[in-house]
Short mmCIF file of C-alpha atoms in Angstrom, two decimals:
data_model
loop_
_atom_site.label_atom_id
_atom_site.label_comp_id
_atom_site.label_asym_id
_atom_site.label_seq_id
_atom_site.Cartn_x
_atom_site.Cartn_y
_atom_site.Cartn_z
CA MET A 1 5.44 -15.79 -17.15
CA ALA A 2 8.57 -15.60 -15.04
CA GLU A 3 10.06 -18.92 -14.07
CA VAL A 4 10.46 -19.81 -10.42
CA LYS A 5 14.14 -19.20 -9.76
CA ASN A 6 15.10 -21.98 -7.38
CA GLU A 7 12.97 -25.07 -7.71
CA GLY A 8 12.08 -26.25 -4.25
CA GLU A 9 13.27 -23.18 -2.32
CA LEU A 10 11.05 -20.13 -2.50
CA VAL A 11 11.06 -16.99 -0.38
CA VAL A 12 7.76 -15.16 0.08
CA ALA A 13 7.96 -11.56 1.35
CA ILE A 14 4.92 -10.04 3.05
CA PRO A 15 5.64 -6.35 3.66
CA LEU A 16 4.12 -4.94 6.85
CA TYR A 17 3.22 -1.32 7.51
CA HIS A 18 1.43 0.58 10.26
CA ARG A 19 -2.24 -0.42 10.15
CA PHE A 20 -2.03 -3.20 7.59
CA THR A 21 -4.94 -5.64 7.81
CA ALA A 22 -3.75 -8.76 9.61
CA LEU A 23 -5.88 -11.33 7.79
CA ASP A 24 -4.72 -9.97 4.41
CA GLY A 25 -1.22 -11.17 5.26
CA VAL A 26 -1.89 -14.08 7.61
CA GLY A 27 -4.30 -15.85 5.24
CA PRO A 28 -1.74 -16.25 2.42
CA TYR A 29 1.06 -16.85 5.00
CA GLU A 30 -0.77 -19.79 6.53
CA LEU A 31 -1.33 -21.56 3.21
CA LEU A 32 2.01 -20.69 1.58
CA HIS A 33 4.19 -21.60 4.56
CA ALA A 34 2.67 -25.10 4.59
CA VAL A 35 4.25 -25.85 1.20
CA PRO A 36 7.57 -27.70 1.55
CA GLY A 37 10.48 -25.49 0.49
CA VAL A 38 8.61 -22.22 1.00
CA THR A 39 9.84 -19.68 3.57
CA VAL A 40 7.61 -16.75 4.45
CA LEU A 41 9.21 -13.58 5.81
CA PHE A 42 7.36 -10.54 7.15
CA VAL A 43 9.29 -7.50 5.99
CA SER A 44 9.43 -3.95 7.35
CA ALA A 45 11.93 -1.12 7.82
CA GLN A 46 13.57 -2.87 10.79
CA ALA A 47 13.75 -6.63 11.33
CA GLY A 48 12.21 -7.61 14.65
CA GLU A 49 10.02 -4.56 15.09
CA ALA A 50 6.38 -4.94 16.08
CA VAL A 51 4.00 -3.66 13.43
CA THR A 52 0.48 -2.71 14.50
CA ALA A 53 -2.49 -3.86 12.44
CA ASP A 54 -5.98 -2.50 11.75
CA LEU A 55 -7.48 -0.76 14.81
CA GLY A 56 -4.46 -1.26 17.08
CA MET A 57 -5.32 -4.58 18.75
CA LEU A 58 -2.83 -6.85 16.95
CA HIS A 59 0.94 -6.57 16.62
CA LEU A 60 3.01 -8.80 14.35
CA LEU A 61 6.80 -8.98 14.45
CA SER A 62 8.64 -8.41 11.21
CA THR A 63 11.24 -11.08 10.50
CA ALA A 64 13.37 -9.26 7.91
CA SER A 65 14.17 -5.70 6.88
CA PHE A 66 13.56 -4.37 3.39
CA GLN A 67 17.35 -4.15 3.10
CA ASP A 68 17.74 -7.83 4.09
CA LEU A 69 15.41 -9.04 1.38
CA PRO A 70 15.79 -7.17 -1.89
CA ARG A 71 14.91 -10.09 -4.16
CA PRO A 72 12.12 -12.32 -2.79
CA ASP A 73 10.62 -14.86 -5.18
CA ILE A 74 7.08 -13.91 -4.29
CA ILE A 75 5.69 -10.62 -2.94
CA VAL A 76 2.32 -10.49 -1.16
CA VAL A 77 1.29 -6.91 -0.34
CA PRO A 78 -1.51 -6.76 2.24
CA GLY A 79 -4.03 -3.95 2.36
CA GLY A 80 -5.48 -2.16 5.33
CA PRO A 81 -6.49 1.23 6.73
CA GLY A 82 -2.80 2.19 6.61
CA THR A 83 -2.32 1.63 2.87
CA HIS A 84 -2.59 5.29 1.94
CA GLY A 85 0.11 6.06 4.52
CA ALA A 86 2.31 3.27 3.15
CA LEU A 87 2.11 4.77 -0.35
CA GLN A 88 3.89 7.83 1.08
CA ASP A 89 6.77 5.75 2.47
CA PRO A 90 9.68 5.91 -0.01
CA VAL A 91 11.54 3.01 1.65
CA PHE A 92 8.60 0.65 1.18
CA MET A 93 7.70 1.91 -2.28
CA ASP A 94 11.30 1.79 -3.56
CA TRP A 95 11.65 -1.74 -2.22
CA LEU A 96 8.42 -2.80 -3.92
CA LYS A 97 9.44 -1.38 -7.31
CA LYS A 98 12.90 -2.99 -7.16
CA ALA A 99 11.71 -6.32 -5.74
CA HIS A 100 9.08 -6.59 -8.48
CA GLU A 101 11.82 -6.43 -11.13
CA THR A 102 13.11 -9.86 -10.13
CA SER A 103 10.07 -11.47 -8.48
CA SER A 104 8.41 -14.53 -9.96
CA TYR A 105 5.02 -13.29 -8.79
CA THR A 106 3.98 -9.95 -7.32
CA THR A 107 0.60 -10.15 -5.60
CA SER A 108 -1.73 -8.11 -3.44
CA VAL A 109 -4.71 -8.59 -1.18
CA CYS A 110 -7.38 -5.94 -0.57
CA SER A 111 -6.13 -2.33 -0.82
CA GLY A 112 -2.60 -3.69 -1.25
CA SER A 113 -3.27 -3.33 -4.98
CA LEU A 114 -3.13 0.46 -4.49
CA ALA A 115 0.56 0.06 -3.62
CA LEU A 116 1.14 -1.96 -6.78
CA ALA A 117 -0.69 0.69 -8.78
CA ALA A 118 1.19 3.56 -7.11
CA ALA A 119 4.44 1.76 -7.98
CA GLY A 120 3.35 1.92 -11.62
CA LEU A 121 2.85 -1.82 -11.96
CA LEU A 122 -0.83 -1.83 -12.92
CA GLN A 123 -0.87 0.79 -15.68
CA GLY A 124 -3.72 -0.16 -18.02
CA LEU A 125 -4.04 -3.61 -16.41
CA GLU A 126 -7.18 -5.21 -15.03
CA ALA A 127 -6.89 -5.44 -11.25
CA THR A 128 -9.03 -5.84 -8.15
CA SER A 129 -9.05 -4.54 -4.59
CA HIS A 130 -11.38 -4.08 -1.64
CA TRP A 131 -14.73 -2.79 -2.96
CA SER A 132 -14.11 0.54 -1.23
CA CYS A 133 -10.97 1.12 -3.35
CA TYR A 134 -12.11 0.74 -6.96
CA GLU A 135 -12.10 4.50 -7.57
CA ASP A 136 -8.65 5.00 -6.07
CA LEU A 137 -7.38 2.07 -8.12
CA ALA A 138 -8.69 3.66 -11.33
CA LYS A 139 -7.11 7.01 -10.41
CA LEU A 140 -3.77 5.20 -10.18
CA GLY A 141 -4.10 3.88 -13.73
CA ALA A 142 -5.49 0.37 -13.27
CA VAL A 143 -8.74 -0.99 -14.71
CA PRO A 144 -10.77 -2.10 -11.66
CA THR A 145 -12.89 -5.24 -11.72
CA ASP A 146 -14.92 -6.92 -9.00
CA LYS A 147 -13.46 -10.37 -9.73
CA ARG A 148 -12.07 -12.16 -6.67
CA VAL A 149 -8.61 -13.02 -8.06
CA VAL A 150 -7.13 -11.40 -11.17
CA GLN A 151 -3.91 -12.53 -12.84
CA GLN A 152 -2.13 -10.36 -15.40
CA GLY A 153 1.18 -11.93 -16.31
CA LYS A 154 3.17 -12.29 -13.10
CA ILE A 155 0.93 -9.88 -11.18
CA ILE A 156 -2.02 -11.22 -9.19
CA THR A 157 -4.41 -8.94 -7.31
CA SER A 158 -7.23 -10.15 -5.09
CA ALA A 159 -10.34 -8.61 -3.54
CA GLY A 160 -10.97 -7.62 0.09
CA VAL A 161 -9.32 -9.18 3.18
CA SER A 162 -10.46 -12.84 3.09
CA SER A 163 -9.78 -13.18 -0.66
CA GLY A 164 -6.10 -13.72 0.07
CA ILE A 165 -6.90 -17.33 0.92
CA ASP A 166 -8.38 -17.95 -2.54
CA MET A 167 -5.45 -16.08 -4.10
CA ALA A 168 -2.93 -18.22 -2.18
CA LEU A 169 -4.48 -21.43 -3.55
CA HIS A 170 -4.22 -20.02 -7.05
CA LEU A 171 -0.59 -19.07 -6.41
CA ILE A 172 0.34 -22.46 -4.94
CA ALA A 173 -1.09 -24.14 -8.03
CA LEU A 174 1.09 -21.92 -10.23
CA LEU A 175 4.19 -22.62 -8.13
CA LYS A 176 3.79 -26.30 -7.29
CA GLY A 177 0.81 -27.64 -9.23
CA GLU A 178 -2.87 -28.24 -8.55
CA GLU A 179 -2.34 -31.28 -6.37
CA MET A 180 -0.25 -29.30 -3.87
CA ALA A 181 -2.89 -26.55 -3.84
CA LYS A 182 -5.58 -29.11 -3.05
CA MET A 183 -3.44 -30.68 -0.30
CA VAL A 184 -2.99 -27.29 1.36
CA GLN A 185 -6.72 -26.58 0.99
CA LEU A 186 -7.44 -29.84 2.82
CA LEU A 187 -4.75 -29.16 5.43
CA VAL A 188 -6.34 -25.84 6.41
CA GLU A 189 -9.80 -27.34 5.91
CA TYR A 190 -10.86 -24.58 3.56
CA ASP A 191 -14.38 -25.79 2.91
CA PRO A 192 -16.09 -22.44 3.46
CA GLN A 193 -19.64 -22.46 4.80
CA PRO A 194 -20.54 -18.85 5.61
CA PRO A 195 -23.98 -18.73 7.25
CA TYR A 196 -24.97 -15.80 4.99
CA ASP A 197 -24.38 -14.88 1.36
CA ALA A 198 -23.50 -11.22 1.87
CA GLY A 199 -19.79 -11.24 1.07
CA SER A 200 -19.78 -8.96 -1.98
CA PRO A 201 -21.53 -5.66 -2.83
CA LYS A 202 -23.62 -7.41 -5.52
CA LYS A 203 -24.85 -10.06 -3.12
CA ALA A 204 -25.31 -7.78 -0.10
CA GLY A 205 -27.66 -5.29 -1.77
CA GLU A 206 -27.83 -1.52 -1.43
CA ALA A 207 -29.25 -1.18 2.09
CA LEU A 208 -26.63 -3.43 3.70
CA MET A 209 -23.93 -1.81 1.56
CA ALA A 210 -24.83 1.66 2.86
CA LYS A 211 -24.75 0.49 6.48
CA THR A 212 -21.43 -1.29 5.94
CA GLN A 213 -19.90 1.84 4.42
CA GLU A 214 -20.86 3.61 7.66
CA LEU A 215 -19.29 0.79 9.70
CA ALA A 216 -16.10 0.99 7.62
CA LYS A 217 -15.60 4.63 8.59
CA ARG A 218 -14.32 3.45 12.00
CA PHE A 219 -11.26 2.14 10.17
CA GLY A 220 -10.54 5.62 8.83
CA ASN A 221 -10.31 7.10 12.33
CA ALA A 222 -6.90 8.15 13.57
CA LEU A 223 -5.01 5.70 15.75
CA PRO A 224 -2.42 6.82 18.30
CA PRO A 225 1.06 6.52 16.78
CA PRO A 226 2.96 3.28 17.55
CA LYS A 227 4.58 3.04 21.01
CA MET B 1 -27.65 -19.56 26.95
CA ALA B 2 -25.61 -17.08 28.95
CA GLU B 3 -26.48 -13.43 28.43
CA VAL B 4 -23.81 -11.04 27.20
CA LYS B 5 -22.75 -9.17 30.33
CA ASN B 6 -22.18 -5.62 29.15
CA GLU B 7 -24.25 -4.66 26.15
CA GLY B 8 -22.03 -2.78 23.73
CA GLU B 9 -18.69 -3.55 25.39
CA LEU B 10 -17.32 -7.04 24.93
CA VAL B 11 -13.86 -8.41 25.57
CA VAL B 12 -12.67 -11.30 23.42
CA ALA B 13 -9.66 -13.28 24.70
CA ILE B 14 -7.59 -15.28 22.23
CA PRO B 15 -5.03 -17.31 24.20
CA LEU B 16 -1.69 -17.79 22.46
CA TYR B 17 0.77 -20.61 23.02
CA HIS B 18 4.00 -21.77 21.41
CA ARG B 19 3.15 -23.08 17.94
CA PHE B 20 -0.50 -22.04 17.80
CA THR B 21 -1.80 -21.76 14.23
CA ALA B 22 -1.90 -18.10 13.29
CA LEU B 23 -4.95 -18.15 11.02
CA ASP B 24 -6.99 -19.96 13.71
CA GLY B 25 -6.72 -16.84 15.85
CA VAL B 26 -6.34 -14.08 13.26
CA GLY B 27 -9.44 -15.12 11.27
CA PRO B 28 -11.86 -14.64 14.19
CA TYR B 29 -9.86 -11.59 15.44
CA GLU B 30 -10.27 -9.81 12.12
CA LEU B 31 -14.04 -10.25 12.01
CA LEU B 32 -14.75 -9.76 15.73
CA HIS B 33 -12.61 -6.64 16.17
CA ALA B 34 -14.56 -4.92 13.38
CA VAL B 35 -17.71 -4.97 15.53
CA PRO B 36 -18.21 -1.69 17.41
CA GLY B 37 -17.74 -2.17 21.16
CA VAL B 38 -15.66 -5.34 20.81
CA THR B 39 -12.06 -5.42 22.06
CA VAL B 40 -9.88 -8.38 21.15
CA LEU B 41 -6.92 -9.23 23.39
CA PHE B 42 -4.26 -11.85 22.70
CA VAL B 43 -3.49 -13.51 26.01
CA SER B 44 -0.42 -15.42 27.19
CA ALA B 45 1.66 -15.91 30.34
CA GLN B 46 3.30 -12.49 29.95
CA ALA B 47 1.74 -9.44 28.32
CA GLY B 48 3.90 -8.15 25.49
CA GLU B 49 5.80 -11.35 24.81
CA ALA B 50 6.20 -12.62 21.26
CA VAL B 51 4.52 -15.96 20.70
CA THR B 52 5.71 -18.10 17.79
CA ALA B 53 3.18 -19.76 15.49
CA ASP B 54 3.12 -22.92 13.39
CA LEU B 55 6.54 -23.69 11.85
CA GLY B 56 8.36 -20.73 13.40
CA MET B 57 7.93 -18.07 10.70
CA LEU B 58 5.33 -15.84 12.42
CA HIS B 59 5.43 -14.15 15.81
CA LEU B 60 2.46 -12.38 17.36
CA LEU B 61 2.68 -10.16 20.43
CA SER B 62 0.37 -10.97 23.30
CA THR B 63 -1.52 -7.93 24.59
CA ALA B 64 -2.58 -9.21 28.03
CA SER B 65 -1.47 -11.79 30.56
CA PHE B 66 -3.73 -14.59 31.80
CA GLN B 67 -3.63 -12.81 35.17
CA ASP B 68 -4.77 -9.51 33.59
CA LEU B 69 -7.82 -11.05 32.03
CA PRO B 70 -9.53 -13.61 34.25
CA ARG B 71 -13.08 -12.94 33.01
CA PRO B 72 -13.29 -12.24 29.26
CA ASP B 73 -16.77 -12.24 27.72
CA ILE B 74 -15.71 -14.46 24.84
CA ILE B 75 -12.89 -17.01 24.63
CA VAL B 76 -11.53 -18.17 21.26
CA VAL B 77 -8.96 -20.97 21.65
CA PRO B 78 -6.88 -21.48 18.51
CA GLY B 79 -5.41 -24.83 17.56
CA GLY B 80 -2.02 -25.65 16.11
CA PRO B 81 0.91 -28.04 16.23
CA GLY B 82 1.54 -26.80 19.79
CA THR B 83 -1.88 -27.73 21.19
CA HIS B 84 -0.68 -30.93 22.85
CA GLY B 85 2.04 -28.93 24.59
CA ALA B 86 -0.47 -26.31 25.71
CA LEU B 87 -2.60 -29.00 27.36
CA GLN B 88 0.35 -29.63 29.68
CA ASP B 89 0.56 -25.98 30.76
CA PRO B 90 -1.26 -25.58 34.08
CA VAL B 91 -1.32 -21.76 33.85
CA PHE B 92 -3.16 -21.84 30.53
CA MET B 93 -5.45 -24.73 31.47
CA ASP B 94 -6.38 -23.23 34.87
CA TRP B 95 -7.12 -19.90 33.21
CA LEU B 96 -9.32 -21.62 30.61
CA LYS B 97 -11.35 -23.53 33.21
CA LYS B 98 -11.88 -20.43 35.37
CA ALA B 99 -12.55 -18.07 32.47
CA HIS B 100 -15.15 -20.47 31.08
CA GLU B 101 -17.14 -20.24 34.34
CA THR B 102 -18.07 -16.61 33.60
CA SER B 103 -17.74 -16.38 29.81
CA SER B 104 -20.74 -15.71 27.60
CA TYR B 105 -19.29 -17.94 24.89
CA THR B 106 -16.32 -20.30 24.95
CA THR B 107 -15.17 -21.23 21.47
CA SER B 108 -12.39 -23.05 19.66
CA VAL B 109 -10.93 -23.35 16.19
CA CYS B 110 -9.16 -26.45 14.89
CA SER B 111 -7.34 -28.50 17.55
CA GLY B 112 -8.23 -25.80 20.09
CA SER B 113 -11.20 -28.01 20.92
CA LEU B 114 -8.74 -30.47 22.49
CA ALA B 115 -7.99 -27.83 25.13
CA LEU B 116 -11.71 -27.39 25.82
CA ALA B 117 -12.07 -31.16 26.09
CA ALA B 118 -9.00 -31.51 28.33
CA ALA B 119 -10.50 -28.82 30.58
CA GLY B 120 -13.54 -31.09 30.95
CA LEU B 121 -15.88 -28.78 29.05
CA LEU B 122 -16.90 -31.17 26.27
CA GLN B 123 -17.82 -34.27 28.27
CA GLY B 124 -20.48 -36.12 26.27
CA LEU B 125 -21.00 -33.12 23.98
CA GLU B 126 -20.90 -33.06 20.20
CA ALA B 127 -17.82 -31.12 19.08
CA THR B 128 -15.57 -30.66 16.09
CA SER B 129 -11.86 -30.10 15.42
CA HIS B 130 -9.28 -30.41 12.67
CA TRP B 131 -9.90 -33.70 10.85
CA SER B 132 -6.61 -35.06 12.22
CA CYS B 133 -7.88 -34.71 15.82
CA TYR B 134 -11.20 -36.59 15.91
CA GLU B 135 -9.67 -39.57 17.73
CA ASP B 136 -7.94 -37.42 20.33
CA LEU B 137 -11.17 -35.48 20.83
CA ALA B 138 -13.08 -38.72 21.49
CA LYS B 139 -10.41 -39.91 23.95
CA LEU B 140 -10.98 -36.68 25.90
CA GLY B 141 -14.70 -37.41 26.25
CA ALA B 142 -16.30 -35.44 23.42
CA VAL B 143 -18.44 -36.82 20.59
CA PRO B 144 -16.60 -35.80 17.39
CA THR B 145 -18.47 -34.69 14.29
CA ASP B 146 -17.23 -33.41 10.95
CA LYS B 147 -19.61 -30.43 10.94
CA ARG B 148 -17.93 -27.07 10.32
CA VAL B 149 -19.35 -25.19 13.32
CA VAL B 150 -20.99 -26.89 16.32
CA GLN B 151 -22.81 -25.05 19.09
CA GLN B 152 -23.67 -26.75 22.37
CA GLY B 153 -25.09 -24.20 24.78
CA LYS B 154 -22.47 -21.50 25.21
CA ILE B 155 -19.70 -23.64 23.72
CA ILE B 156 -18.92 -23.40 20.00
CA THR B 157 -16.25 -25.55 18.34
CA SER B 158 -15.21 -25.27 14.73
CA ALA B 159 -13.28 -27.38 12.24
CA GLY B 160 -9.72 -26.89 10.92
CA VAL B 161 -7.88 -23.55 10.59
CA SER B 162 -10.01 -21.55 8.10
CA SER B 163 -13.29 -22.54 9.78
CA GLY B 164 -12.74 -19.85 12.42
CA ILE B 165 -14.03 -17.30 9.90
CA ASP B 166 -17.35 -19.12 9.57
CA MET B 167 -17.47 -19.56 13.34
CA ALA B 168 -16.88 -15.84 13.90
CA LEU B 169 -19.84 -14.92 11.69
CA HIS B 170 -22.01 -17.32 13.68
CA LEU B 171 -20.74 -15.76 16.92
CA ILE B 172 -21.28 -12.16 15.77
CA ALA B 173 -24.87 -13.04 14.87
CA LEU B 174 -25.39 -14.41 18.40
CA LEU B 175 -23.82 -11.34 19.99
CA LYS B 176 -25.12 -8.52 17.80
CA GLY B 177 -27.65 -9.98 15.38
CA GLU B 178 -27.62 -11.26 11.81
CA GLU B 179 -27.40 -7.84 10.22
CA MET B 180 -24.11 -7.07 11.98
CA ALA B 181 -22.75 -10.47 10.94
CA LYS B 182 -23.64 -9.74 7.31
CA MET B 183 -22.06 -6.27 7.51
CA VAL B 184 -18.81 -7.78 8.78
CA GLN B 185 -18.96 -10.46 6.08
CA LEU B 186 -19.23 -7.71 3.47
CA LEU B 187 -16.51 -5.64 5.14
CA VAL B 188 -13.99 -8.49 4.90
CA GLU B 189 -15.42 -9.48 1.50
CA TYR B 190 -15.97 -13.06 2.60
CA ASP B 191 -17.39 -14.36 -0.66
CA PRO B 192 -15.22 -17.47 -0.85
CA GLN B 193 -14.32 -18.82 -4.28
CA PRO B 194 -11.75 -21.56 -3.77
CA PRO B 195 -10.53 -22.80 -7.15
CA TYR B 196 -10.89 -26.42 -5.96
CA ASP B 197 -13.40 -28.32 -3.85
CA ALA B 198 -10.94 -30.28 -1.75
CA GLY B 199 -11.40 -28.62 1.64
CA SER B 200 -12.73 -31.58 3.64
CA PRO B 201 -11.77 -35.26 3.86
CA LYS B 202 -15.10 -36.27 2.27
CA LYS B 203 -14.59 -33.98 -0.71
CA ALA B 204 -10.85 -34.60 -1.13
CA GLY B 205 -11.06 -38.37 -1.48
CA GLU B 206 -8.74 -41.06 -0.13
CA ALA B 207 -5.69 -40.58 -2.35
CA LEU B 208 -5.38 -36.84 -1.66
CA MET B 209 -6.15 -37.46 2.02
CA ALA B 210 -3.24 -39.92 2.31
CA LYS B 211 -0.83 -37.46 0.68
CA THR B 212 -2.04 -34.63 2.87
CA GLN B 213 -1.53 -36.72 5.99
CA GLU B 214 2.09 -37.13 4.86
CA LEU B 215 2.39 -33.37 4.30
CA ALA B 216 0.92 -32.69 7.76
CA LYS B 217 3.76 -34.63 9.40
CA ARG B 218 6.05 -31.63 8.85
CA PHE B 219 3.99 -29.82 11.46
CA GLY B 220 4.79 -32.51 13.98
CA ASN B 221 8.53 -31.96 13.66
CA ALA B 222 10.33 -30.36 16.57
CA LEU B 223 10.97 -26.63 16.41
CA PRO B 224 13.82 -24.94 18.27
CA PRO B 225 12.52 -23.54 21.58
CA PRO B 226 11.54 -19.83 21.62
CA LYS B 227 14.38 -17.29 21.80
#
């Protein structure tokens, strides 16, 4: 396992791309940035640009360019309806490959694991993703599993959207110990009490799964290009 | 209970203010915007301005002004280290009071309930908030409880930061039925598996609570004013 390079001063890079899923990035951001000595930067082609999430209703500003931040300590790649587009972006993909060489941990949430796989980082490794992406993940050389958080050496992948919160706790424990992870859990009051138990394909059952696959198609629809 | 005004077309307003907590707003956004016919708008004094969250590392663009959106169907007020400042902002507070008159549901996450209370909406009502805010909530006339999600008529308050995800599922069930709530839960794979069980003061115990209160002080530190 790679050692953390500068004890007490860690830079987390969350790359943004057109139609990333906001919660994939903002979940881990919220928990990680609460740790003393951690700086979270949102990275894109141009520092300061607005990057549009999901279905076009949310816009997050990037706070660094890929060029500005070649060697973050931690990488958290979010997923989203735009992941397949992001895989075609050589600037993002080159950055990811290079940044991974020196990162302490390289992580993903949701379909973000497809970017890790496309960068060649998951060859033959167990990895997870959003349930809709297992086949694509396998095509890119990884061994898909429906576990919520999967660590393989310094690479950690997590399941769909909300799983980034669980992954962040795991990561904080690795970086700063279990007590810090528990403090952050308490700080963000992460004592989940979903009113239903339908959060995974296994639990939801076939009928709900089929309807949800229909619902998910909305996210595949084209979105007008960014303003 | 107020009826939803336009079946199949609902506008959710998430007001933003300097140093709101990003996950408080982005959690509910992510779930609500996935429901067909729901539009989520991030509201502030000026449409298109960047609003800085938490400790200054995240900036979200607002997508409507308070003036643009006087009568949203749903209001979701996030909390954050800036809540006490927001209570002093007459433009925000006047908007909240007026918008509540015609809303179908008025909701809050974390210390956002202090804004509802300061607007006079929680007088004598049971309500919740981040665990650090129970005393302030009582001073503003509400009856604090440590429940995760509390509904009183058309007002729903929820606990700290991550609780907005549970609240959003509750809200989607009210708006569109339980099946839609379960579909969205599956879509965002909300099958929480925190590695620790330290997400509430009761579960964390006194020693961890004391350390976390120390950690939370960082959020009280001054932040340079917005650029």
